[in-house]
PDB file of C-alpha atoms in Angstrom:
ATOM      1  CA  MET O   1     -79.367  57.053 123.685  1.00  0.00           C
ATOM      2  CA  GLU O   2     -80.671  55.021 120.778  1.00  0.00           C
ATOM      3  CA  CYS O   3     -84.391  54.328 120.961  1.00  0.00           C
ATOM      4  CA  PRO O   4     -85.117  50.564 121.322  1.00  0.00           C
ATOM      5  CA  LYS O   5     -86.985  48.958 118.464  1.00  0.00           C
ATOM      6  CA  VAL O   6     -89.835  47.908 120.731  1.00  0.00           C
ATOM      7  CA  ILE O   7     -90.558  51.560 121.575  1.00  0.00           C
ATOM      8  CA  THR O   8     -90.376  52.569 117.915  1.00  0.00           C
ATOM      9  CA  SER O   9     -92.715  49.704 117.024  1.00  0.00           C
ATOM     10  CA  ALA O  10     -95.164  50.695 119.764  1.00  0.00           C
ATOM     11  CA  TYR O  11     -95.062  54.285 118.497  1.00  0.00           C
ATOM     12  CA  ASP O  12     -95.699  53.180 114.896  1.00  0.00           C
ATOM     13  CA  PHE O  13     -98.547  50.944 116.000  1.00  0.00           C
ATOM     14  CA  ILE O  14    -100.191  53.840 117.840  1.00  0.00           C
ATOM     15  CA  LYS O  15     -99.886  55.961 114.679  1.00  0.00           C
ATOM     16  CA  TRP O  16    -101.706  53.184 112.824  1.00  0.00           C
ATOM     17  CA  ALA O  17    -104.334  52.576 115.502  1.00  0.00           C
ATOM     18  CA  ILE O  18    -105.509  56.126 116.275  1.00  0.00           C
ATOM     19  CA  PRO O  19    -106.952  57.044 112.827  1.00  0.00           C
ATOM     20  CA  HIS O  20    -108.664  53.661 112.605  1.00  0.00           C
ATOM     21  CA  ILE O  21    -110.153  53.883 116.099  1.00  0.00           C
ATOM     22  CA  ALA O  22    -111.435  57.332 115.095  1.00  0.00           C
ATOM     23  CA  LYS O  23    -113.593  55.584 112.473  1.00  0.00           C
ATOM     24  CA  PHE O  24    -115.368  53.410 115.047  1.00  0.00           C
ATOM     25  CA  PRO O  25    -119.141  53.991 115.231  1.00  0.00           C
ATOM     26  CA  ARG O  26    -119.991  56.828 117.592  1.00  0.00           C
ATOM     27  CA  ASP O  27    -121.343  54.599 120.372  1.00  0.00           C
ATOM     28  CA  GLN O  28    -118.042  52.669 120.525  1.00  0.00           C
ATOM     29  CA  ARG O  29    -115.661  55.499 119.604  1.00  0.00           C
ATOM     30  CA  TYR O  30    -116.027  57.345 122.899  1.00  0.00           C
ATOM     31  CA  THR O  31    -116.155  54.256 125.119  1.00  0.00           C
ATOM     32  CA  LEU O  32    -114.186  51.320 123.772  1.00  0.00           C
ATOM     33  CA  GLY O  33    -112.080  53.461 121.418  1.00  0.00           C
ATOM     34  CA  ASP O  34    -111.001  55.906 124.136  1.00  0.00           C
ATOM     35  CA  ARG O  35    -110.153  53.054 126.480  1.00  0.00           C
ATOM     36  CA  ILE O  36    -107.960  51.362 123.864  1.00  0.00           C
ATOM     37  CA  GLU O  37    -106.191  54.632 123.056  1.00  0.00           C
ATOM     38  CA  GLY O  38    -105.522  55.194 126.757  1.00  0.00           C
ATOM     39  CA  LYS O  39    -104.058  51.710 127.136  1.00  0.00           C
ATOM     40  CA  LEU O  40    -101.839  52.192 124.071  1.00  0.00           C
ATOM     41  CA  PHE O  41    -100.429  55.488 125.370  1.00  0.00           C
ATOM     42  CA  TYR O  42     -99.919  53.949 128.812  1.00  0.00           C
ATOM     43  CA  LEU O  43     -98.014  51.039 127.253  1.00  0.00           C
ATOM     44  CA  LEU O  44     -95.742  53.472 125.404  1.00  0.00           C
ATOM     45  CA  ASP O  45     -95.147  55.407 128.651  1.00  0.00           C
ATOM     46  CA  LEU O  46     -94.197  52.195 130.470  1.00  0.00           C
ATOM     47  CA  LEU O  47     -91.766  51.113 127.755  1.00  0.00           C
ATOM     48  CA  ILE O  48     -90.057  54.521 127.842  1.00  0.00           C
ATOM     49  CA  GLU O  49     -89.950  54.393 131.636  1.00  0.00           C
ATOM     50  CA  ALA O  50     -88.333  50.949 131.518  1.00  0.00           C
ATOM     51  CA  GLN O  51     -85.687  52.244 129.119  1.00  0.00           C
ATOM     52  CA  TYR O  52     -84.464  54.913 131.572  1.00  0.00           C
ATOM     53  CA  SER O  53     -85.071  53.064 134.826  1.00  0.00           C
ATOM     54  CA  LYS O  54     -82.518  50.911 136.635  1.00  0.00           C
ATOM     55  CA  ASP O  55     -85.300  48.783 138.078  1.00  0.00           C
ATOM     56  CA  LYS O  56     -87.131  47.776 134.915  1.00  0.00           C
ATOM     57  CA  PHE O  57     -89.164  44.970 136.473  1.00  0.00           C
ATOM     58  CA  GLY O  58     -92.020  47.118 137.778  1.00  0.00           C
ATOM     59  CA  ALA O  59     -92.561  48.988 134.485  1.00  0.00           C
ATOM     60  CA  LEU O  60     -92.309  45.839 132.379  1.00  0.00           C
ATOM     61  CA  LYS O  61     -94.688  43.964 134.688  1.00  0.00           C
ATOM     62  CA  ALA O  62     -97.221  46.791 134.344  1.00  0.00           C
ATOM     63  CA  ALA O  63     -96.681  46.800 130.552  1.00  0.00           C
ATOM     64  CA  ASN O  64     -97.355  43.069 130.441  1.00  0.00           C
ATOM     65  CA  LEU O  65    -100.591  43.598 132.397  1.00  0.00           C
ATOM     66  CA  GLY O  66    -101.591  46.366 129.983  1.00  0.00           C
ATOM     67  CA  ILE O  67    -100.999  44.056 127.019  1.00  0.00           C
ATOM     68  CA  GLU O  68    -103.226  41.405 128.587  1.00  0.00           C
ATOM     69  CA  GLN O  69    -105.955  44.011 129.111  1.00  0.00           C
ATOM     70  CA  MET O  70    -105.659  45.116 125.488  1.00  0.00           C
ATOM     71  CA  ARG O  71    -106.001  41.493 124.387  1.00  0.00           C
ATOM     72  CA  HIS O  72    -109.497  41.495 125.864  1.00  0.00           C
ATOM     73  CA  LEU O  73    -110.319  44.922 124.463  1.00  0.00           C
ATOM     74  CA  PHE O  74    -109.374  43.843 120.943  1.00  0.00           C
ATOM     75  CA  ARG O  75    -111.326  40.619 121.418  1.00  0.00           C
ATOM     76  CA  LEU O  76    -114.316  42.810 122.239  1.00  0.00           C
ATOM     77  CA  CYS O  77    -113.633  44.803 119.050  1.00  0.00           C
ATOM     78  CA  TYR O  78    -113.902  41.578 117.102  1.00  0.00           C
ATOM     79  CA  ASP O  79    -117.129  40.526 118.828  1.00  0.00           C
ATOM     80  CA  LEU O  80    -118.600  43.934 117.962  1.00  0.00           C
ATOM     81  CA  ARG O  81    -117.492  43.453 114.333  1.00  0.00           C
ATOM     82  CA  LEU O  82    -115.117  46.410 114.507  1.00  0.00           C
ATOM     83  CA  ILE O  83    -111.810  44.687 113.881  1.00  0.00           C
ATOM     84  CA  ASN O  84    -110.308  41.311 112.997  1.00  0.00           C
ATOM     85  CA  LEU O  85    -106.655  40.518 112.372  1.00  0.00           C
ATOM     86  CA  LYS O  86    -107.026  36.859 111.523  1.00  0.00           C
ATOM     87  CA  THR O  87    -104.483  37.580 108.831  1.00  0.00           C
ATOM     88  CA  PHE O  88    -101.497  37.537 111.209  1.00  0.00           C
ATOM     89  CA  GLU O  89     -99.936  34.455 109.613  1.00  0.00           C
ATOM     90  CA  MET O  90    -100.121  36.121 106.192  1.00  0.00           C
ATOM     91  CA  ILE O  91     -98.697  39.320 107.664  1.00  0.00           C
ATOM     92  CA  ARG O  92     -95.768  37.383 109.113  1.00  0.00           C
ATOM     93  CA  LYS O  93     -94.730  36.326 105.609  1.00  0.00           C
ATOM     94  CA  LYS O  94     -94.376  39.979 104.574  1.00  0.00           C
ATOM     95  CA  ILE O  95     -93.300  41.786 107.759  1.00  0.00           C
ATOM     96  CA  LYS O  96     -89.819  40.789 108.909  1.00  0.00           C
ATOM     97  CA  ASP O  97     -89.290  43.103 111.882  1.00  0.00           C
ATOM     98  CA  PRO O  98     -89.594  40.807 114.947  1.00  0.00           C
ATOM     99  CA  ASP O  99     -90.584  43.666 117.252  1.00  0.00           C
ATOM    100  CA  VAL O 100     -93.472  44.689 114.985  1.00  0.00           C
ATOM    101  CA  LEU O 101     -94.617  41.059 114.772  1.00  0.00           C
ATOM    102  CA  TRP O 102     -94.305  40.685 118.548  1.00  0.00           C
ATOM    103  CA  LEU O 103     -96.442  43.760 119.152  1.00  0.00           C
ATOM    104  CA  ILE O 104     -99.124  42.799 116.608  1.00  0.00           C
ATOM    105  CA  LYS O 105     -99.360  39.226 117.881  1.00  0.00           C
ATOM    106  CA  LEU O 106     -99.486  40.120 121.574  1.00  0.00           C
ATOM    107  CA  ILE O 107    -102.100  42.832 121.211  1.00  0.00           C
ATOM    108  CA  ILE O 108    -104.323  41.592 118.390  1.00  0.00           C
ATOM    109  CA  ASP O 109    -103.941  37.894 117.669  1.00  0.00           C
ATOM    110  CA  SER O 110    -105.993  36.628 120.611  1.00  0.00           C
ATOM    111  CA  THR O 111    -108.913  35.183 118.611  1.00  0.00           C
ATOM    112  CA  VAL O 112    -108.759  33.399 115.261  1.00  0.00           C
ATOM    113  CA  PRO O 113    -112.336  32.714 114.118  1.00  0.00           C
ATOM    114  CA  PRO O 114    -113.094  31.989 110.437  1.00  0.00           C
ATOM    115  CA  GLY O 115    -114.314  34.695 108.090  1.00  0.00           C
ATOM    116  CA  ILE O 116    -113.848  38.456 107.851  1.00  0.00           C
ATOM    117  CA  PRO O 117    -116.649  40.534 109.456  1.00  0.00           C
ATOM    118  CA  ILE O 118    -118.255  43.199 107.304  1.00  0.00           C
ATOM    119  CA  GLY O 119    -117.050  46.711 108.022  1.00  0.00           C
ATOM    120  CA  ASN O 120    -114.182  45.897 110.345  1.00  0.00           C
ATOM    121  CA  LEU O 121    -111.182  48.158 109.883  1.00  0.00           C
ATOM    122  CA  ALA O 122    -108.175  45.898 110.244  1.00  0.00           C
ATOM    123  CA  SER O 123    -109.343  43.460 107.585  1.00  0.00           C
ATOM    124  CA  GLN O 124    -109.666  46.356 105.147  1.00  0.00           C
ATOM    125  CA  ILE O 125    -106.109  47.456 105.858  1.00  0.00           C
ATOM    126  CA  PHE O 126    -104.697  43.972 105.310  1.00  0.00           C
ATOM    127  CA  ALA O 127    -107.026  42.857 102.491  1.00  0.00           C
ATOM    128  CA  ASN O 128    -104.484  43.546  99.751  1.00  0.00           C
ATOM    129  CA  LEU O 129    -101.849  41.616 101.630  1.00  0.00           C
ATOM    130  CA  TYR O 130    -104.140  38.706 102.464  1.00  0.00           C
ATOM    131  CA  LEU O 131    -105.566  38.338  98.945  1.00  0.00           C
ATOM    132  CA  ASN O 132    -102.312  38.987  97.126  1.00  0.00           C
ATOM    133  CA  GLU O 133    -101.924  35.244  96.493  1.00  0.00           C
ATOM    134  CA  LEU O 134    -105.385  35.152  94.925  1.00  0.00           C
ATOM    135  CA  ASP O 135    -104.381  37.967  92.542  1.00  0.00           C
ATOM    136  CA  HIS O 136    -101.312  36.045  91.360  1.00  0.00           C
ATOM    137  CA  TYR O 137    -103.285  32.813  91.104  1.00  0.00           C
ATOM    138  CA  LEU O 138    -105.927  34.369  88.854  1.00  0.00           C
ATOM    139  CA  LYS O 139    -103.518  36.325  86.650  1.00  0.00           C
ATOM    140  CA  GLU O 140    -100.685  33.818  86.360  1.00  0.00           C
ATOM    141  CA  THR O 141    -102.259  30.374  86.806  1.00  0.00           C
ATOM    142  CA  ILE O 142    -105.876  30.793  85.665  1.00  0.00           C
ATOM    143  CA  LYS O 143    -104.838  33.459  83.113  1.00  0.00           C
ATOM    144  CA  CYS O 144    -107.701  35.869  83.806  1.00  0.00           C
ATOM    145  CA  ARG O 145    -107.031  38.776  81.507  1.00  0.00           C
ATOM    146  CA  HIS O 146    -109.861  41.023  82.707  1.00  0.00           C
ATOM    147  CA  TYR O 147    -109.879  40.950  86.493  1.00  0.00           C
ATOM    148  CA  ILE O 148    -110.605  43.717  89.019  1.00  0.00           C
ATOM    149  CA  ARG O 149    -110.352  43.575  92.800  1.00  0.00           C
ATOM    150  CA  TYR O 150    -110.819  46.233  95.458  1.00  0.00           C
ATOM    151  CA  MET O 151    -110.374  44.920  99.018  1.00  0.00           C
ATOM    152  CA  ASP O 152    -112.634  41.831  99.117  1.00  0.00           C
ATOM    153  CA  ASP O 153    -114.819  42.777  96.115  1.00  0.00           C
ATOM    154  CA  LEU O 154    -113.743  41.325  92.773  1.00  0.00           C
ATOM    155  CA  ILE O 155    -115.022  41.094  89.194  1.00  0.00           C
ATOM    156  CA  VAL O 156    -113.920  38.839  86.335  1.00  0.00           C
ATOM    157  CA  PHE O 157    -114.991  39.587  82.738  1.00  0.00           C
ATOM    158  CA  ASN O 158    -115.186  37.058  79.907  1.00  0.00           C
ATOM    159  CA  ASN O 159    -117.339  36.455  76.821  1.00  0.00           C
ATOM    160  CA  ASP O 160    -117.750  32.743  77.649  1.00  0.00           C
ATOM    161  CA  LYS O 161    -120.199  31.967  80.476  1.00  0.00           C
ATOM    162  CA  ASP O 162    -118.836  28.430  80.918  1.00  0.00           C
ATOM    163  CA  ARG O 163    -115.345  29.868  81.285  1.00  0.00           C
ATOM    164  CA  LEU O 164    -116.606  32.262  83.944  1.00  0.00           C
ATOM    165  CA  ASN O 165    -118.231  29.438  85.887  1.00  0.00           C
ATOM    166  CA  ASP O 166    -114.968  27.468  85.733  1.00  0.00           C
ATOM    167  CA  ILE O 167    -113.080  30.516  87.058  1.00  0.00           C
ATOM    168  CA  LYS O 168    -115.645  30.929  89.819  1.00  0.00           C
ATOM    169  CA  ARG O 169    -115.153  27.326  90.931  1.00  0.00           C
ATOM    170  CA  ALA O 170    -111.369  27.787  90.849  1.00  0.00           C
ATOM    171  CA  ILE O 171    -111.617  30.945  92.979  1.00  0.00           C
ATOM    172  CA  ASP O 172    -113.893  29.140  95.417  1.00  0.00           C
ATOM    173  CA  GLU O 173    -111.364  26.332  95.841  1.00  0.00           C
ATOM    174  CA  HIS O 174    -108.514  28.806  96.328  1.00  0.00           C
ATOM    175  CA  LEU O 175    -110.484  30.797  98.894  1.00  0.00           C
ATOM    176  CA  LYS O 176    -111.043  27.643 100.924  1.00  0.00           C
ATOM    177  CA  CYS O 177    -107.270  27.379 101.285  1.00  0.00           C
ATOM    178  CA  LEU O 178    -107.373  30.863 102.846  1.00  0.00           C
ATOM    179  CA  LYS O 179    -110.343  29.830 105.035  1.00  0.00           C
ATOM    180  CA  LEU O 180    -112.604  32.258 103.176  1.00  0.00           C
ATOM    181  CA  GLU O 181    -115.730  31.771 101.105  1.00  0.00           C
ATOM    182  CA  PHE O 182    -117.959  33.609  98.619  1.00  0.00           C
ATOM    183  CA  HIS O 183    -120.945  35.577  99.829  1.00  0.00           C
ATOM    184  CA  PRO O 184    -123.861  33.213  99.056  1.00  0.00           C
ATOM    185  CA  HIS O 185    -126.053  35.939  97.488  1.00  0.00           C
ATOM    186  CA  LYS O 186    -123.537  38.347  95.959  1.00  0.00           C
ATOM    187  CA  SER O 187    -121.533  35.879  93.883  1.00  0.00           C
ATOM    188  CA  GLN O 188    -123.203  35.854  90.467  1.00  0.00           C
ATOM    189  CA  THR O 189    -122.526  35.276  86.771  1.00  0.00           C
ATOM    190  CA  HIS O 190    -124.536  37.604  84.523  1.00  0.00           C
ATOM    191  CA  LEU O 191    -124.444  39.889  81.491  1.00  0.00           C
ATOM    192  CA  VAL O 192    -122.778  43.266  81.964  1.00  0.00           C
ATOM    193  CA  ALA O 193    -125.762  44.847  80.189  1.00  0.00           C
ATOM    194  CA  ARG O 194    -127.806  44.097  83.313  1.00  0.00           C
ATOM    195  CA  GLY O 195    -125.453  46.194  85.401  1.00  0.00           C
ATOM    196  CA  THR O 196    -122.986  45.094  88.042  1.00  0.00           C
ATOM    197  CA  ALA O 197    -123.137  46.146  91.691  1.00  0.00           C
ATOM    198  CA  PHE O 198    -119.620  47.181  92.690  1.00  0.00           C
ATOM    199  CA  LEU O 199    -118.343  49.536  95.405  1.00  0.00           C
ATOM    200  CA  GLY O 200    -121.729  51.116  96.051  1.00  0.00           C
ATOM    201  CA  TYR O 201    -122.685  51.695  92.413  1.00  0.00           C
ATOM    202  CA  LYS O 202    -124.681  49.866  89.755  1.00  0.00           C
ATOM    203  CA  ILE O 203    -122.227  49.915  86.838  1.00  0.00           C
ATOM    204  CA  PHE O 204    -123.368  49.554  83.210  1.00  0.00           C
ATOM    205  CA  PRO O 205    -121.236  49.660  80.050  1.00  0.00           C
ATOM    206  CA  THR O 206    -122.399  53.226  79.328  1.00  0.00           C
ATOM    207  CA  HIS O 207    -123.117  54.731  82.759  1.00  0.00           C
ATOM    208  CA  ARG O 208    -123.319  54.061  86.490  1.00  0.00           C
ATOM    209  CA  LEU O 209    -126.058  54.626  89.055  1.00  0.00           C
ATOM    210  CA  VAL O 210    -126.291  54.850  92.822  1.00  0.00           C
ATOM    211  CA  ILE O 211    -127.501  51.549  94.250  1.00  0.00           C
ATOM    212  CA  ARG O 212    -131.205  51.824  95.008  1.00  0.00           C
ATOM    213  CA  GLN O 213    -130.815  50.423  98.516  1.00  0.00           C
ATOM    214  CA  ASN O 214    -128.425  53.254  99.407  1.00  0.00           C
ATOM    215  CA  VAL O 215    -131.004  55.815  98.279  1.00  0.00           C
ATOM    216  CA  LYS O 216    -133.669  54.144 100.441  1.00  0.00           C
ATOM    217  CA  ARG O 217    -131.351  54.248 103.444  1.00  0.00           C
ATOM    218  CA  LEU O 218    -130.691  57.948 102.875  1.00  0.00           C
ATOM    219  CA  ARG O 219    -134.399  58.744 102.694  1.00  0.00           C
ATOM    220  CA  SER O 220    -134.970  56.861 105.952  1.00  0.00           C
ATOM    221  CA  ARG O 221    -132.150  58.870 107.491  1.00  0.00           C
ATOM    222  CA  ILE O 222    -133.702  62.136 106.257  1.00  0.00           C
ATOM    223  CA  LYS O 223    -137.005  61.278 107.952  1.00  0.00           C
ATOM    224  CA  ARG O 224    -135.165  60.444 111.166  1.00  0.00           C
ATOM    225  CA  TYR O 225    -133.156  63.675 110.981  1.00  0.00           C
ATOM    226  CA  TYR O 226    -136.324  65.727 110.453  1.00  0.00           C
ATOM    227  CA  LYS O 227    -137.946  64.287 113.593  1.00  0.00           C
ATOM    228  CA  MET O 228    -134.786  64.753 115.657  1.00  0.00           C
ATOM    229  CA  LEU O 229    -134.326  68.324 114.403  1.00  0.00           C
ATOM    230  CA  ARG O 230    -137.875  69.272 115.409  1.00  0.00           C
ATOM    231  CA  LEU O 231    -137.266  67.828 118.890  1.00  0.00           C
ATOM    232  CA  GLY O 232    -133.935  69.603 119.215  1.00  0.00           C
ATOM    233  CA  LEU O 233    -132.027  66.332 119.469  1.00  0.00           C
ATOM    234  CA  ILE O 234    -129.609  67.070 116.636  1.00  0.00           C
ATOM    235  CA  MET O 235    -127.813  70.118 115.289  1.00  0.00           C
ATOM    236  CA  SER O 236    -128.252  71.194 111.692  1.00  0.00           C
ATOM    237  CA  GLN O 237    -124.440  71.110 111.278  1.00  0.00           C
ATOM    238  CA  LYS O 238    -124.459  67.371 111.979  1.00  0.00           C
ATOM    239  CA  ILE O 239    -127.116  66.845 109.303  1.00  0.00           C
ATOM    240  CA  LEU O 240    -125.158  69.045 106.882  1.00  0.00           C
ATOM    241  CA  CYS O 241    -122.003  66.954 107.314  1.00  0.00           C
ATOM    242  CA  SER O 242    -123.989  63.785 106.687  1.00  0.00           C
ATOM    243  CA  ILE O 243    -125.636  64.976 103.475  1.00  0.00           C
ATOM    244  CA  GLN O 244    -122.386  66.459 102.118  1.00  0.00           C
ATOM    245  CA  GLY O 245    -120.672  63.112 102.585  1.00  0.00           C
ATOM    246  CA  TRP O 246    -123.487  61.300 100.786  1.00  0.00           C
ATOM    247  CA  LEU O 247    -123.503  63.808  97.923  1.00  0.00           C
ATOM    248  CA  GLY O 248    -119.753  63.360  97.578  1.00  0.00           C
ATOM    249  CA  TYR O 249    -120.429  59.682  96.981  1.00  0.00           C
ATOM    250  CA  ALA O 250    -123.441  60.175  94.672  1.00  0.00           C
ATOM    251  CA  ILE O 251    -121.753  62.759  92.453  1.00  0.00           C
ATOM    252  CA  HIS O 252    -119.593  60.013  90.908  1.00  0.00           C
ATOM    253  CA  ALA O 253    -122.720  58.386  89.469  1.00  0.00           C
ATOM    254  CA  ASP O 254    -125.267  59.615  86.943  1.00  0.00           C
ATOM    255  CA  SER O 255    -127.410  61.135  89.655  1.00  0.00           C
ATOM    256  CA  PHE O 256    -128.033  64.799  88.808  1.00  0.00           C
ATOM    257  CA  HIS O 257    -131.828  64.704  89.044  1.00  0.00           C
ATOM    258  CA  MET O 258    -131.795  62.435  92.092  1.00  0.00           C
ATOM    259  CA  ARG O 259    -129.409  64.796  93.910  1.00  0.00           C
ATOM    260  CA  ARG O 260    -131.682  67.734  93.106  1.00  0.00           C
ATOM    261  CA  ARG O 261    -134.633  65.886  94.673  1.00  0.00           C
ATOM    262  CA  ILE O 262    -132.565  65.013  97.754  1.00  0.00           C
ATOM    263  CA  LEU O 263    -131.445  68.649  98.123  1.00  0.00           C
ATOM    264  CA  SER O 264    -135.031  69.852  97.876  1.00  0.00           C
ATOM    265  CA  GLU O 265    -135.950  67.608 100.801  1.00  0.00           C
ATOM    266  CA  PHE O 266    -133.174  69.139 102.894  1.00  0.00           C
ATOM    267  CA  ASN O 267    -134.238  72.665 101.853  1.00  0.00           C
ATOM    268  CA  PHE O 268    -137.656  71.771 103.216  1.00  0.00           C
ATOM    269  CA  MET O 269    -135.957  71.174 106.581  1.00  0.00           C
ATOM    270  CA  GLY O 270    -134.322  74.614 106.373  1.00  0.00           C
ATOM    271  CA  ILE O 271    -130.866  73.224 105.661  1.00  0.00           C
ATOM    272  CA  SER O 272    -128.921  74.209 102.541  1.00  0.00           C
ATOM    273  CA  PRO O 273    -125.910  71.958 101.826  1.00  0.00           C
TER     274      PRO O 273
END
């Protein structure tokens, strides 16, 4: 028997959802995340049951109830700044499969507030799709030759400051059409010699550094880890995973001496990454 598209779509959506739920912060991963995963699997079970059952009404009624419950769970994800699929209308222009659109809209598109919360997972996945029109506008209409964008972070280079300010105003107007806006403190026009903060680094024409704020946060985390380790509230393996991840980020900057100092602090705790 051929598998109905709605079951295939539900299966594909679960494949998308599970790795992203796994990235939820720990305090939500094992509460809200587990509950959403359970509901998704239950929905798939009900759809398969309806396929092979003569009396489909009971399974489909339960599936409809499960979808309504997931509406509220995903609304909670938005309120906790974990997820936001405000981009459904943009998605609909690109995704033609009606079953996929049906599933996305029923489960996710329950709240449409303005703006994209920092750190939410769905907006990162759909950022390229949502800002694709901005890319074409800048390259084809505004004729920006030197333009870089990664997710919702973008940089435009030009030797003329007035030209850059004109481009900034044009981007601002275009973003309003998408119901987005610049960050009030991170949108700046300045010389590249001063360094540009981009994707966690301070980038200069000749080198790049780790952003100072990220180093401060790491040092605060080290102090917290040291206290927790002495009290037996954390395992050294957990600390090791954390520092290895941070070093993997810092190694892409000019940070040799800083990494040596950080490692010496962890050696003091009796941990050798």
